[in-house]
PDB file of N, CA and C in Angstrom:
ATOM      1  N   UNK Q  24      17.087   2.976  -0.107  1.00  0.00           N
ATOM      2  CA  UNK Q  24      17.776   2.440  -1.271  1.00  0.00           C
ATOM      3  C   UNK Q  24      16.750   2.080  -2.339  1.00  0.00           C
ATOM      4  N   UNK Q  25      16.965   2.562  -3.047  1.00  0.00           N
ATOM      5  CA  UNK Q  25      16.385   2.153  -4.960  1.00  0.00           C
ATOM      6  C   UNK Q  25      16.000   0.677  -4.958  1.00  0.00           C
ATOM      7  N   UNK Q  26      14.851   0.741  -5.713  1.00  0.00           N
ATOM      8  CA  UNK Q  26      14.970  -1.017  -6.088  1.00  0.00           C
ATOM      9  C   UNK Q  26      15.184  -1.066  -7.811  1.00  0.00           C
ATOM     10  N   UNK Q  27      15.714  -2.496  -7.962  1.00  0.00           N
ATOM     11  CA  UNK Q  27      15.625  -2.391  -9.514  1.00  0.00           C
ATOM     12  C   UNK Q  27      14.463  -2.045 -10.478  1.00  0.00           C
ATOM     13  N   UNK Q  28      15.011  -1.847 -11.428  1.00  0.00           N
ATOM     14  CA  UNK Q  28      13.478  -1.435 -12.411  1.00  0.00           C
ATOM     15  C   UNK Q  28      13.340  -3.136 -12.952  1.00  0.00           C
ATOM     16  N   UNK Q  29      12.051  -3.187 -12.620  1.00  0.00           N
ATOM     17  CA  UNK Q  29      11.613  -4.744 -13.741  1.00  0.00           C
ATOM     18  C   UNK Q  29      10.604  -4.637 -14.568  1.00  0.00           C
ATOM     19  N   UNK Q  30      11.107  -5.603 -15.346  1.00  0.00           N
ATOM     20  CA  UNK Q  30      10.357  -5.285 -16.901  1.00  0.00           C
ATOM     21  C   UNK Q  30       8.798  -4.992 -16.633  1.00  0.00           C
ATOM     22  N   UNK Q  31       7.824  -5.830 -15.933  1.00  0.00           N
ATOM     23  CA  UNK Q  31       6.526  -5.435 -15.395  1.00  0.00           C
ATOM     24  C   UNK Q  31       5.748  -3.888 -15.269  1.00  0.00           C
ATOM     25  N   UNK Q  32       7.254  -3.411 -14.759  1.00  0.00           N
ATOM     26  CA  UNK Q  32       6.619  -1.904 -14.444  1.00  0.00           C
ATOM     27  C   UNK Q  32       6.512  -1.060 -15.365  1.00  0.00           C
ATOM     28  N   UNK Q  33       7.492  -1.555 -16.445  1.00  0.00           N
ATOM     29  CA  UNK Q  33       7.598  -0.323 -17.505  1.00  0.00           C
ATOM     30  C   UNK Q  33       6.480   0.213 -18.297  1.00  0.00           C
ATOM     31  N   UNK Q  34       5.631  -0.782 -18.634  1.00  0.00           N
ATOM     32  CA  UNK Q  34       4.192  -0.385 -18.853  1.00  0.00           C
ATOM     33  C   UNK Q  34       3.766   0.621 -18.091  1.00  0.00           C
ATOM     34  N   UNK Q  35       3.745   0.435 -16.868  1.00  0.00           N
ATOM     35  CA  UNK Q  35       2.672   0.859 -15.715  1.00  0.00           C
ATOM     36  C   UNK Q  35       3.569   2.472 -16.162  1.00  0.00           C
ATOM     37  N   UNK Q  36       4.682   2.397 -16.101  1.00  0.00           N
ATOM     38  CA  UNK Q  36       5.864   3.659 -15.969  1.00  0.00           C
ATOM     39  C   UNK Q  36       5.150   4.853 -17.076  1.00  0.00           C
ATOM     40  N   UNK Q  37       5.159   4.092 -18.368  1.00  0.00           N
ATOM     41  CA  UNK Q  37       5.129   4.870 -19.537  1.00  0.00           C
ATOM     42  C   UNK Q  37       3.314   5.052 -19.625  1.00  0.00           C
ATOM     43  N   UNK Q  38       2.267   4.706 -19.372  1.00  0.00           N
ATOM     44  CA  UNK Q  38       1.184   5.176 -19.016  1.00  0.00           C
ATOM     45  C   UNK Q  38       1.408   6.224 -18.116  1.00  0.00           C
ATOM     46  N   UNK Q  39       1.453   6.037 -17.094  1.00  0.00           N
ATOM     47  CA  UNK Q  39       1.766   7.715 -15.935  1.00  0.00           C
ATOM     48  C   UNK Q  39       2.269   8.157 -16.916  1.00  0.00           C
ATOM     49  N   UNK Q  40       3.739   8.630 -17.461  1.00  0.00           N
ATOM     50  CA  UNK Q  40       4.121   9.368 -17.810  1.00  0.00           C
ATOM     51  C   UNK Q  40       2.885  10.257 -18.952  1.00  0.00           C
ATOM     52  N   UNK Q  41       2.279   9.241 -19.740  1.00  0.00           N
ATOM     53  CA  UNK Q  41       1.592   9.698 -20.572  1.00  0.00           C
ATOM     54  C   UNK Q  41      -0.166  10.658 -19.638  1.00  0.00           C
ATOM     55  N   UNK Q  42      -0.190   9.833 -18.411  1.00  0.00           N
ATOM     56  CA  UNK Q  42      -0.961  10.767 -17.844  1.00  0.00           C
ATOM     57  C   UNK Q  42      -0.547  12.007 -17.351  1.00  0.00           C
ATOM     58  N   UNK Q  43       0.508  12.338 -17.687  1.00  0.00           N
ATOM     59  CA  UNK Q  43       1.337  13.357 -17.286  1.00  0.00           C
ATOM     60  C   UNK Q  43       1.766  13.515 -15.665  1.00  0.00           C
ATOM     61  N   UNK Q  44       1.889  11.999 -14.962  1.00  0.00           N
ATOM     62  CA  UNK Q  44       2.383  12.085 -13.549  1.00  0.00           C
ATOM     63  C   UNK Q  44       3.712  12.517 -13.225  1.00  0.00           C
ATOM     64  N   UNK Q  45       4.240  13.608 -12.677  1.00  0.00           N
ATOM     65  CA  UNK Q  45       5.210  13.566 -12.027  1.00  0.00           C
ATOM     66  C   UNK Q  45       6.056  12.384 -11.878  1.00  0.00           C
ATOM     67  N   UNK Q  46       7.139  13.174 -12.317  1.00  0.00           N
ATOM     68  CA  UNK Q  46       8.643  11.651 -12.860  1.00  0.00           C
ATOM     69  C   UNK Q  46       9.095  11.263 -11.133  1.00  0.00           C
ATOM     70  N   UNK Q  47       9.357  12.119 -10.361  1.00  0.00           N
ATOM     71  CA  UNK Q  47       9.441  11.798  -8.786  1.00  0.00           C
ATOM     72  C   UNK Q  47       8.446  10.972  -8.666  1.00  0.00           C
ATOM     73  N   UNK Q  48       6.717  11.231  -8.582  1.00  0.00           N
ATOM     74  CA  UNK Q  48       6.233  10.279  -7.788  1.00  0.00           C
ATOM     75  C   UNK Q  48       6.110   9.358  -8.626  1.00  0.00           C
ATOM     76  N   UNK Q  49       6.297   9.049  -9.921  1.00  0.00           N
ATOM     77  CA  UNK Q  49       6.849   7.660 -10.261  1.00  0.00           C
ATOM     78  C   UNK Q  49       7.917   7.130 -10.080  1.00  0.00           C
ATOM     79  N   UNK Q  50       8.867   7.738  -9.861  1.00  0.00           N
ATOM     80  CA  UNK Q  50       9.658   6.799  -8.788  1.00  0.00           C
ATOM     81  C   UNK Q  50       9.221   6.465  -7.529  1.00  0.00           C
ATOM     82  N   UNK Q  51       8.808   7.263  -7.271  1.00  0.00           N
ATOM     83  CA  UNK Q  51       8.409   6.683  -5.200  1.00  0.00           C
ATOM     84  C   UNK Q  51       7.081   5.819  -5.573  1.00  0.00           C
ATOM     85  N   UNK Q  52       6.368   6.117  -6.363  1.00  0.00           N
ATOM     86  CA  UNK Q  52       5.549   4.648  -6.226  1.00  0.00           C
ATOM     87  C   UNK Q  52       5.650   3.400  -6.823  1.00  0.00           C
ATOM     88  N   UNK Q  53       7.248   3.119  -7.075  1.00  0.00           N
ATOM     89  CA  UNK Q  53       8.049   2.050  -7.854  1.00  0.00           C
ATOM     90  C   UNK Q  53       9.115   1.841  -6.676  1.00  0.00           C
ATOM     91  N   UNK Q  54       9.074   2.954  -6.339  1.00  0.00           N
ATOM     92  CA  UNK Q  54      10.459   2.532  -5.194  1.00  0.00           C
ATOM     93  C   UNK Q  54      11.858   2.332  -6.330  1.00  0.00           C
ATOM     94  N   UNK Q  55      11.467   3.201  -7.266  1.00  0.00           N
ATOM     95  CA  UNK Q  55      13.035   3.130  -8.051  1.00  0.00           C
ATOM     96  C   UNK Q  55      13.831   4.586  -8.017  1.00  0.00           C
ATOM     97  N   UNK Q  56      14.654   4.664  -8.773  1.00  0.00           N
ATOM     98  CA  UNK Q  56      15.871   6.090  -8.960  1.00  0.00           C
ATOM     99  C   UNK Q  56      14.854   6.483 -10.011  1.00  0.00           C
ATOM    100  N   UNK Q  57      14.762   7.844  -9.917  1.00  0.00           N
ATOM    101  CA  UNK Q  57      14.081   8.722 -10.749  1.00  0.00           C
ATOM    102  C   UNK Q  57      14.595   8.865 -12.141  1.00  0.00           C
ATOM    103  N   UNK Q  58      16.477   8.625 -12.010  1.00  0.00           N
ATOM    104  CA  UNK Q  58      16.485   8.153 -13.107  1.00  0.00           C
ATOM    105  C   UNK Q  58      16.400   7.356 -14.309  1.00  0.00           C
ATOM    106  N   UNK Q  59      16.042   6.264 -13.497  1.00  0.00           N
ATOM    107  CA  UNK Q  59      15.002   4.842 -14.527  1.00  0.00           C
ATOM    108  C   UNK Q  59      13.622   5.429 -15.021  1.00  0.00           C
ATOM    109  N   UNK Q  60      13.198   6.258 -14.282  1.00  0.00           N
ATOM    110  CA  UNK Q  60      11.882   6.852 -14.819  1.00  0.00           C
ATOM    111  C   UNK Q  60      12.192   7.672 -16.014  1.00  0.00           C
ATOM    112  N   UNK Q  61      13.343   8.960 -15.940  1.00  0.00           N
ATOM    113  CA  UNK Q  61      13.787   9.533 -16.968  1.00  0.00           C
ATOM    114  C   UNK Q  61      14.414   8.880 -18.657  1.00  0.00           C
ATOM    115  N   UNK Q  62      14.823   7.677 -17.964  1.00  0.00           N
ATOM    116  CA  UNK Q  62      15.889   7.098 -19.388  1.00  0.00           C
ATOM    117  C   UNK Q  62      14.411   6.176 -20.060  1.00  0.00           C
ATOM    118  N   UNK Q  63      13.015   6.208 -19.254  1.00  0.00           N
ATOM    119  CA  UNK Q  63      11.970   5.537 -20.401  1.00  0.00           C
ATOM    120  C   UNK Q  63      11.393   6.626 -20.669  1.00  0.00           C
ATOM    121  N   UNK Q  64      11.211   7.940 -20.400  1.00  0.00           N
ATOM    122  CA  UNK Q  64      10.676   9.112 -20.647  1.00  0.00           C
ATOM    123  C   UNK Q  64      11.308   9.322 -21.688  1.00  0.00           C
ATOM    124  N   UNK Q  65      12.468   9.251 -21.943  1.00  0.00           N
ATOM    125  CA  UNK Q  65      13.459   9.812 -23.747  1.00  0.00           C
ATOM    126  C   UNK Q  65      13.357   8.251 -24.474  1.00  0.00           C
ATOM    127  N   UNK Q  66      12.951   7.640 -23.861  1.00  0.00           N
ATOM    128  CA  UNK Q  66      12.962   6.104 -24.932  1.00  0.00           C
ATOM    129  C   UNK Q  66      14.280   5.953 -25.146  1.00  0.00           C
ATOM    130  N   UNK Q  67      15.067   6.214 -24.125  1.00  0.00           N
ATOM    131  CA  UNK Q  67      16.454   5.159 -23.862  1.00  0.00           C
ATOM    132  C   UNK Q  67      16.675   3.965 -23.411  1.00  0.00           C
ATOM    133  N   UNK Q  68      15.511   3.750 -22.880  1.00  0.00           N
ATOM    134  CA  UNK Q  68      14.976   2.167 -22.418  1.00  0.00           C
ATOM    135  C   UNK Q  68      14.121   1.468 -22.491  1.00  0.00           C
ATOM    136  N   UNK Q  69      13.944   0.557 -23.177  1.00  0.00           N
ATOM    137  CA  UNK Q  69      12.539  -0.078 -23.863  1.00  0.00           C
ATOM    138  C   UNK Q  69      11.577   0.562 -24.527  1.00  0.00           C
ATOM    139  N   UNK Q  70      12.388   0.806 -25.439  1.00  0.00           N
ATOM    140  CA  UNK Q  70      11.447   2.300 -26.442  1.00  0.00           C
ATOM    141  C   UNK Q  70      10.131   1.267 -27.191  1.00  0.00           C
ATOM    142  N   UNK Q  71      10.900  -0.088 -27.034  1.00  0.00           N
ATOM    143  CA  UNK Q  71       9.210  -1.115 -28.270  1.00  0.00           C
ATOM    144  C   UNK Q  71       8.462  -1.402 -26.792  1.00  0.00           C
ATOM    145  N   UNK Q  72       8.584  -1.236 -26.038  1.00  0.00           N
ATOM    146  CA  UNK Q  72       7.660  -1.510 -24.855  1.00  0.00           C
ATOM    147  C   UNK Q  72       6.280  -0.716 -24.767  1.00  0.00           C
ATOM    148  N   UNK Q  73       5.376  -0.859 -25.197  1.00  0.00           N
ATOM    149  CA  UNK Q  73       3.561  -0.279 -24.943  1.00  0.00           C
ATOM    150  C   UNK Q  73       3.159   0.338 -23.920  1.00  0.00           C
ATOM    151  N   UNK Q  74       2.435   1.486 -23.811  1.00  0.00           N
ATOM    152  CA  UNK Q  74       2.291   2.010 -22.394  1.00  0.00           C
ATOM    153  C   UNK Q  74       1.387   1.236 -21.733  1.00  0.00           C
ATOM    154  N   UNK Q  75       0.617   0.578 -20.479  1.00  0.00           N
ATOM    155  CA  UNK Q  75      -0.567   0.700 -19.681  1.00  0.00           C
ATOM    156  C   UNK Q  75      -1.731   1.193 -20.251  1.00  0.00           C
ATOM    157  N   UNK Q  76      -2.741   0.373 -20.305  1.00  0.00           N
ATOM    158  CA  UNK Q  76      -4.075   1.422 -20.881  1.00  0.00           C
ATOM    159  C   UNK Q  76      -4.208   1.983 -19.031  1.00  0.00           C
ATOM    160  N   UNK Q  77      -5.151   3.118 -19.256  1.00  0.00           N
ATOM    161  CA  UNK Q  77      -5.304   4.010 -18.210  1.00  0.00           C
ATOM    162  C   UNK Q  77      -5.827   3.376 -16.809  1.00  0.00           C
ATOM    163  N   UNK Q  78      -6.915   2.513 -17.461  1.00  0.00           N
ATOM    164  CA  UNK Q  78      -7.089   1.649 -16.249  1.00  0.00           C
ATOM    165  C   UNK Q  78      -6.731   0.784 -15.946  1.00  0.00           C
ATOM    166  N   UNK Q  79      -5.504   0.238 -16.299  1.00  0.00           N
ATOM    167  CA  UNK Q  79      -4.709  -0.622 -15.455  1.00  0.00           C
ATOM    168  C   UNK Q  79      -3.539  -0.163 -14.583  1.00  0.00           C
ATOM    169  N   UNK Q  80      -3.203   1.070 -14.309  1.00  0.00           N
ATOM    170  CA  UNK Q  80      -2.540   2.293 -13.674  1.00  0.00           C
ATOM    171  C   UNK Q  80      -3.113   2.288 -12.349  1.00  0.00           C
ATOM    172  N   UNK Q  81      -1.884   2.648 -11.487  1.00  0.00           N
ATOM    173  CA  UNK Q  81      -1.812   3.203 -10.066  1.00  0.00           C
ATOM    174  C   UNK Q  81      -2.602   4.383 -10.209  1.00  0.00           C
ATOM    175  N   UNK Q  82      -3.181   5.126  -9.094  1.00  0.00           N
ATOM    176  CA  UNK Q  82      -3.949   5.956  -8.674  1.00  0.00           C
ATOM    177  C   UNK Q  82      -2.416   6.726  -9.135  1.00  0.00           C
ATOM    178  N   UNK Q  83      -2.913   8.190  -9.631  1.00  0.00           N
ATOM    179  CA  UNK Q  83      -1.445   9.399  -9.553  1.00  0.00           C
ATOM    180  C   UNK Q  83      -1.154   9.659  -8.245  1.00  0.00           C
ATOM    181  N   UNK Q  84      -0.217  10.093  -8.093  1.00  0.00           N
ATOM    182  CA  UNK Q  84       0.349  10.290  -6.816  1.00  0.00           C
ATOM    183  C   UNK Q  84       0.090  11.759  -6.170  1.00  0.00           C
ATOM    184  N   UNK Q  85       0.630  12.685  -5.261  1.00  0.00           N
ATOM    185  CA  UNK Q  85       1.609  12.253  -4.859  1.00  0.00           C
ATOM    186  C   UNK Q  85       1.839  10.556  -3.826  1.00  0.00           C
ATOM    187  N   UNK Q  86       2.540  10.026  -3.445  1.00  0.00           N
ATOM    188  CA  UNK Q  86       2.974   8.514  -2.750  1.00  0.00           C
ATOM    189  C   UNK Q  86       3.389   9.108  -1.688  1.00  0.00           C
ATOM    190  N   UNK Q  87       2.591   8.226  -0.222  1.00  0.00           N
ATOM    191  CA  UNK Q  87       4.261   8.660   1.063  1.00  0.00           C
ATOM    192  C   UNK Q  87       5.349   7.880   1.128  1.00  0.00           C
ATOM    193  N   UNK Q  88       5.817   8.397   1.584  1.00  0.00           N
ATOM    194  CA  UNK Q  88       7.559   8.111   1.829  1.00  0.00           C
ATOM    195  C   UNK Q  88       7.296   7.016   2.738  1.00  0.00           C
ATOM    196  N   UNK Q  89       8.466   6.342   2.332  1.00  0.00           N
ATOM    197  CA  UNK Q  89       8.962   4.956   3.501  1.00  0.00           C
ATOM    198  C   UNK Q  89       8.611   5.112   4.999  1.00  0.00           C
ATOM    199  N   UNK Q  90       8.655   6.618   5.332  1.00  0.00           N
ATOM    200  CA  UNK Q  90       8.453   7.023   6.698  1.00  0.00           C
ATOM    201  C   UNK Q  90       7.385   6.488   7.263  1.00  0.00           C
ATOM    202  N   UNK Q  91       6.304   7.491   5.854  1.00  0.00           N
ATOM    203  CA  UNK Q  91       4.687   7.779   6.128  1.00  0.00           C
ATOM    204  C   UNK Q  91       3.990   6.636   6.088  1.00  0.00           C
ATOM    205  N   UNK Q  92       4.615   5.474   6.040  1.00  0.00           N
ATOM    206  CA  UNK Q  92       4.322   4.207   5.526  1.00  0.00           C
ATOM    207  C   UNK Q  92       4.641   3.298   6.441  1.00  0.00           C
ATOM    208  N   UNK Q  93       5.723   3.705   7.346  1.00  0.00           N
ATOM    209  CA  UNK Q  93       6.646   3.007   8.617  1.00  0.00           C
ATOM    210  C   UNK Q  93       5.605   3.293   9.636  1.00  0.00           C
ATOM    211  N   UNK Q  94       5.342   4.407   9.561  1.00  0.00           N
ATOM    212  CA  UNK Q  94       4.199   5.253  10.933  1.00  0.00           C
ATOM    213  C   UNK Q  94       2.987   5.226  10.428  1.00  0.00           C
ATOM    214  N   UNK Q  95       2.441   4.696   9.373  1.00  0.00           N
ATOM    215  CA  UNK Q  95       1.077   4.146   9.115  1.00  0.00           C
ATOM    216  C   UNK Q  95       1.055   2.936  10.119  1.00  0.00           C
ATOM    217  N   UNK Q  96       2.181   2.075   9.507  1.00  0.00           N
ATOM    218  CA  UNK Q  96       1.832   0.576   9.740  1.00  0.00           C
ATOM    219  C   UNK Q  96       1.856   0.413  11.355  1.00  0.00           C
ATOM    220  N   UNK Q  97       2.634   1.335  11.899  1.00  0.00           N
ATOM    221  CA  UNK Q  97       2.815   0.973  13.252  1.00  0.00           C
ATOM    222  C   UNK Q  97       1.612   1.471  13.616  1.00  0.00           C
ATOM    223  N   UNK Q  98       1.044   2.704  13.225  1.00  0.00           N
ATOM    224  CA  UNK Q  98      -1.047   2.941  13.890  1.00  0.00           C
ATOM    225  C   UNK Q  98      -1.978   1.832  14.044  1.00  0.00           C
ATOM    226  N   UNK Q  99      -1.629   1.048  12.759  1.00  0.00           N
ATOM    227  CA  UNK Q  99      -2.495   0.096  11.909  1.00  0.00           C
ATOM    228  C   UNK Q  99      -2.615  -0.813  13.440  1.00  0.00           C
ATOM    229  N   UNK Q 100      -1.056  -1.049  13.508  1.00  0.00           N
ATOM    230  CA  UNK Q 100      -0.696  -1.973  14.972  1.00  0.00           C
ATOM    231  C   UNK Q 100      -1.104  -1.798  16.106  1.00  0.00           C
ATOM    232  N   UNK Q 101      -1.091  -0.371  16.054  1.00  0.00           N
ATOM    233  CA  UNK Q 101      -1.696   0.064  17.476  1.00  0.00           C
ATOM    234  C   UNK Q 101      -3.045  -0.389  17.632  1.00  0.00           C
ATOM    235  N   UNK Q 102      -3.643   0.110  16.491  1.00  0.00           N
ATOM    236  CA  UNK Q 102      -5.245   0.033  16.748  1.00  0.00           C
ATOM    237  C   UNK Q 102      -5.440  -1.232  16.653  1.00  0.00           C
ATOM    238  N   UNK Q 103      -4.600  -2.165  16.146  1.00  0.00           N
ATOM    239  CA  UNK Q 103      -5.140  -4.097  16.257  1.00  0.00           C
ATOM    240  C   UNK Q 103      -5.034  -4.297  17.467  1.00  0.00           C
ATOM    241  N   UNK Q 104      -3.670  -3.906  18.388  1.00  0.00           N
ATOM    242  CA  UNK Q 104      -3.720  -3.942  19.912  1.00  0.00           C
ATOM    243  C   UNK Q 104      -5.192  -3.737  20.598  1.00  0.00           C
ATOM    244  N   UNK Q 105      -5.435  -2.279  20.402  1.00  0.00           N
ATOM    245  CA  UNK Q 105      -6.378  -1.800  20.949  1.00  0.00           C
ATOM    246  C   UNK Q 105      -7.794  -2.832  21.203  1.00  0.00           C
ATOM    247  N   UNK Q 106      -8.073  -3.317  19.867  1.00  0.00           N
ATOM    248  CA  UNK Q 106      -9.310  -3.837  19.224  1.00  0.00           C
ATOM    249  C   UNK Q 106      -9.291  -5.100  19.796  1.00  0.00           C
ATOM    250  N   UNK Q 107      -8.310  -5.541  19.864  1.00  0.00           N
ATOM    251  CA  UNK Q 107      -7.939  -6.978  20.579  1.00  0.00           C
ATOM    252  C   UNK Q 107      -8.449  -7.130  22.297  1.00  0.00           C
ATOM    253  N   UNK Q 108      -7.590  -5.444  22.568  1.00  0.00           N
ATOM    254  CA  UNK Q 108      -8.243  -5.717  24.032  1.00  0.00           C
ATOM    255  C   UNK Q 108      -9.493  -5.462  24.350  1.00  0.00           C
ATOM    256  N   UNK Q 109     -10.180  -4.863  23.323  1.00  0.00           N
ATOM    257  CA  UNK Q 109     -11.981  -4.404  23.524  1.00  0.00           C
ATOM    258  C   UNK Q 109     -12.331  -5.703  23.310  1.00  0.00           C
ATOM    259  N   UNK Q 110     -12.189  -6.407  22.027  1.00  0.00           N
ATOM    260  CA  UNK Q 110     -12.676  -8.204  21.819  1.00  0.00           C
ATOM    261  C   UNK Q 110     -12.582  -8.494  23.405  1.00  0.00           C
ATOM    262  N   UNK Q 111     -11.375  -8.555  23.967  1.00  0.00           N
ATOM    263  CA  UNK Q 111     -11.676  -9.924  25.010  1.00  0.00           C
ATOM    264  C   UNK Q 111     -11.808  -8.906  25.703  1.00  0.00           C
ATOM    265  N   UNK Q 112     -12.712  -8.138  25.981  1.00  0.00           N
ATOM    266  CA  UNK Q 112     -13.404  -7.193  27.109  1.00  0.00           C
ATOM    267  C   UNK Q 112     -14.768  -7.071  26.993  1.00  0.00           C
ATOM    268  N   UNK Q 113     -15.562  -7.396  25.940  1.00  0.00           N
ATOM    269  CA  UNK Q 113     -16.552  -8.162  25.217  1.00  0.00           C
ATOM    270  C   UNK Q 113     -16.671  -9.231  25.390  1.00  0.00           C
ATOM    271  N   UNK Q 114     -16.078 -10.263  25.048  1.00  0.00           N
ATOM    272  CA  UNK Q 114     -15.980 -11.500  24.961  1.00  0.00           C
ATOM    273  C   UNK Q 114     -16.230 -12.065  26.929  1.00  0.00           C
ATOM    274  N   UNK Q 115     -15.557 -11.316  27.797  1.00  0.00           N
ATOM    275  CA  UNK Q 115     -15.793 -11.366  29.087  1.00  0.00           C
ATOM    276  C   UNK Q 115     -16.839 -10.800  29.453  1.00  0.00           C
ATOM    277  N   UNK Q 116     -18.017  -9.840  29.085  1.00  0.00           N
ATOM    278  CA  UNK Q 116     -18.804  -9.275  29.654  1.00  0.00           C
ATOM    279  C   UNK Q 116     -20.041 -10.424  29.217  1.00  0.00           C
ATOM    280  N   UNK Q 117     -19.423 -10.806  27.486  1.00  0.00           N
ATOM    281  CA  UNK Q 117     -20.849 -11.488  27.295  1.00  0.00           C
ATOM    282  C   UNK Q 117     -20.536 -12.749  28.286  1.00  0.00           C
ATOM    283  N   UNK Q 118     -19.699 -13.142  28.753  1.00  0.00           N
ATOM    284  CA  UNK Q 118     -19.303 -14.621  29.544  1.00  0.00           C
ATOM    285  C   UNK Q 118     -20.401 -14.572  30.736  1.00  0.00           C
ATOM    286  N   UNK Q 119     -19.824 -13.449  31.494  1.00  0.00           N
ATOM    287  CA  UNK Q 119     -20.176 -12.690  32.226  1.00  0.00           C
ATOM    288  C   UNK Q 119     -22.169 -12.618  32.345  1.00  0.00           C
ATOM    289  N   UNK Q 120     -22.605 -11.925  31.603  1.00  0.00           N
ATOM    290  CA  UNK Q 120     -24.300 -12.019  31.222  1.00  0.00           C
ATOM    291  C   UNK Q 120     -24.625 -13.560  30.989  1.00  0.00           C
ATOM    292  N   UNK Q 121     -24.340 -14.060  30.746  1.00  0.00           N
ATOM    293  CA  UNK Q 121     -24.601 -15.635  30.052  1.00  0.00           C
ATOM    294  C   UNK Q 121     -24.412 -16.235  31.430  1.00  0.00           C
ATOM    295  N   UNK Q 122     -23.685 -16.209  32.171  1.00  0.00           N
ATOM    296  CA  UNK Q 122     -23.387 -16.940  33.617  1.00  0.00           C
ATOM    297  C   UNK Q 122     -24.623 -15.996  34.818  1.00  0.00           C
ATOM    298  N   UNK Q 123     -24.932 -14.416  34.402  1.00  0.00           N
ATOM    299  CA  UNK Q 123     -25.589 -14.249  35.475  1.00  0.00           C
ATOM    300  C   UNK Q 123     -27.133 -14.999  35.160  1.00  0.00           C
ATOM    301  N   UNK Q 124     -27.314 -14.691  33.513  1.00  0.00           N
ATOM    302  CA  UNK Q 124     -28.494 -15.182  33.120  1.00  0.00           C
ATOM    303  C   UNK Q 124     -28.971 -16.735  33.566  1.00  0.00           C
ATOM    304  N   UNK Q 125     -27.781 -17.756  33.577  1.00  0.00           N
ATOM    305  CA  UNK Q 125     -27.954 -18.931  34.275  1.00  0.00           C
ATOM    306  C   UNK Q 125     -28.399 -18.912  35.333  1.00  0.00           C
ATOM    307  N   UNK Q 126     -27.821 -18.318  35.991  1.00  0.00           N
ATOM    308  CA  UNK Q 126     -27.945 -18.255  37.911  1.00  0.00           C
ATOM    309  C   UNK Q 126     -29.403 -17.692  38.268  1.00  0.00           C
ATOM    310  N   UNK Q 127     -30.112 -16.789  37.078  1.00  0.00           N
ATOM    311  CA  UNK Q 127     -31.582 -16.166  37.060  1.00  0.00           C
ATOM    312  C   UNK Q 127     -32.459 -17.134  36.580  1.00  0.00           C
ATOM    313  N   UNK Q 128     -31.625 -17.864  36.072  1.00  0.00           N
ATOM    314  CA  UNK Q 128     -32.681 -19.426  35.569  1.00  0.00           C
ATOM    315  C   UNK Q 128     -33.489 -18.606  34.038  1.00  0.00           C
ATOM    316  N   UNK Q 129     -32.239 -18.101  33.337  1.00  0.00           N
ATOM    317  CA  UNK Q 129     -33.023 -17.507  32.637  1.00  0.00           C
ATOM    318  C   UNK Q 129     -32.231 -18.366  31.433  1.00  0.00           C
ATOM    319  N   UNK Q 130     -31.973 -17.840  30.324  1.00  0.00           N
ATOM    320  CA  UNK Q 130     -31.436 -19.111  29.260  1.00  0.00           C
ATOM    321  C   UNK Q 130     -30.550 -19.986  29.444  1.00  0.00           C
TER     322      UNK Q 130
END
């Protein structure tokens, strides 16, 4: 589902456009209807509104989809799992050296 267009973006909107980004991936990297992108492209909507200077603009797109973004975040998760269990598998070995090093009468 679409999100609303808010006034914030329209800047950001009408720069892309002027970088010549694709009217789709300005919607998907707004998360709006492509047709909010179109009705500021003809200046049917906030025609006194200023574009974005260039460097205050999103990277051009193309953007992934909600999907590519669903199955990023869940990797992201995986690998914190992962990393978590190497920490305390680490965290036990150094326990581990530090207790034999005692018993060697060493630090």
């Amino acid at each position: 589902m679409a999100r609303p267009l808010e006034d914030w973006m329209i800047p950001l909107i009408k720069g892309m456009l002027l970088r010549k980004d694709d009217q789709s991936d300005i919607a998907a990297c707004f998360l709006i209807n492509s047709g909010r992108v179109a009705e500021i492209n003809t200046n049917q909507r906030s025609p006194e509104v200023k574009a974005a200077a260039p460097e205050d603009l999103p990277p051009a797109g193309p953007y992934p989809s909600a999907y590519e973004l669903w199955k990023a975040q869940a990797n992201l998760w995986a690998a914190r799992v992962a990393l978590q269990a190497v920490q305390e598998k680490i965290e036990q070995a150094l326990v581990a050296v530090e207790n034999a090093e005692h018993r060697m009468g060493g630090k």
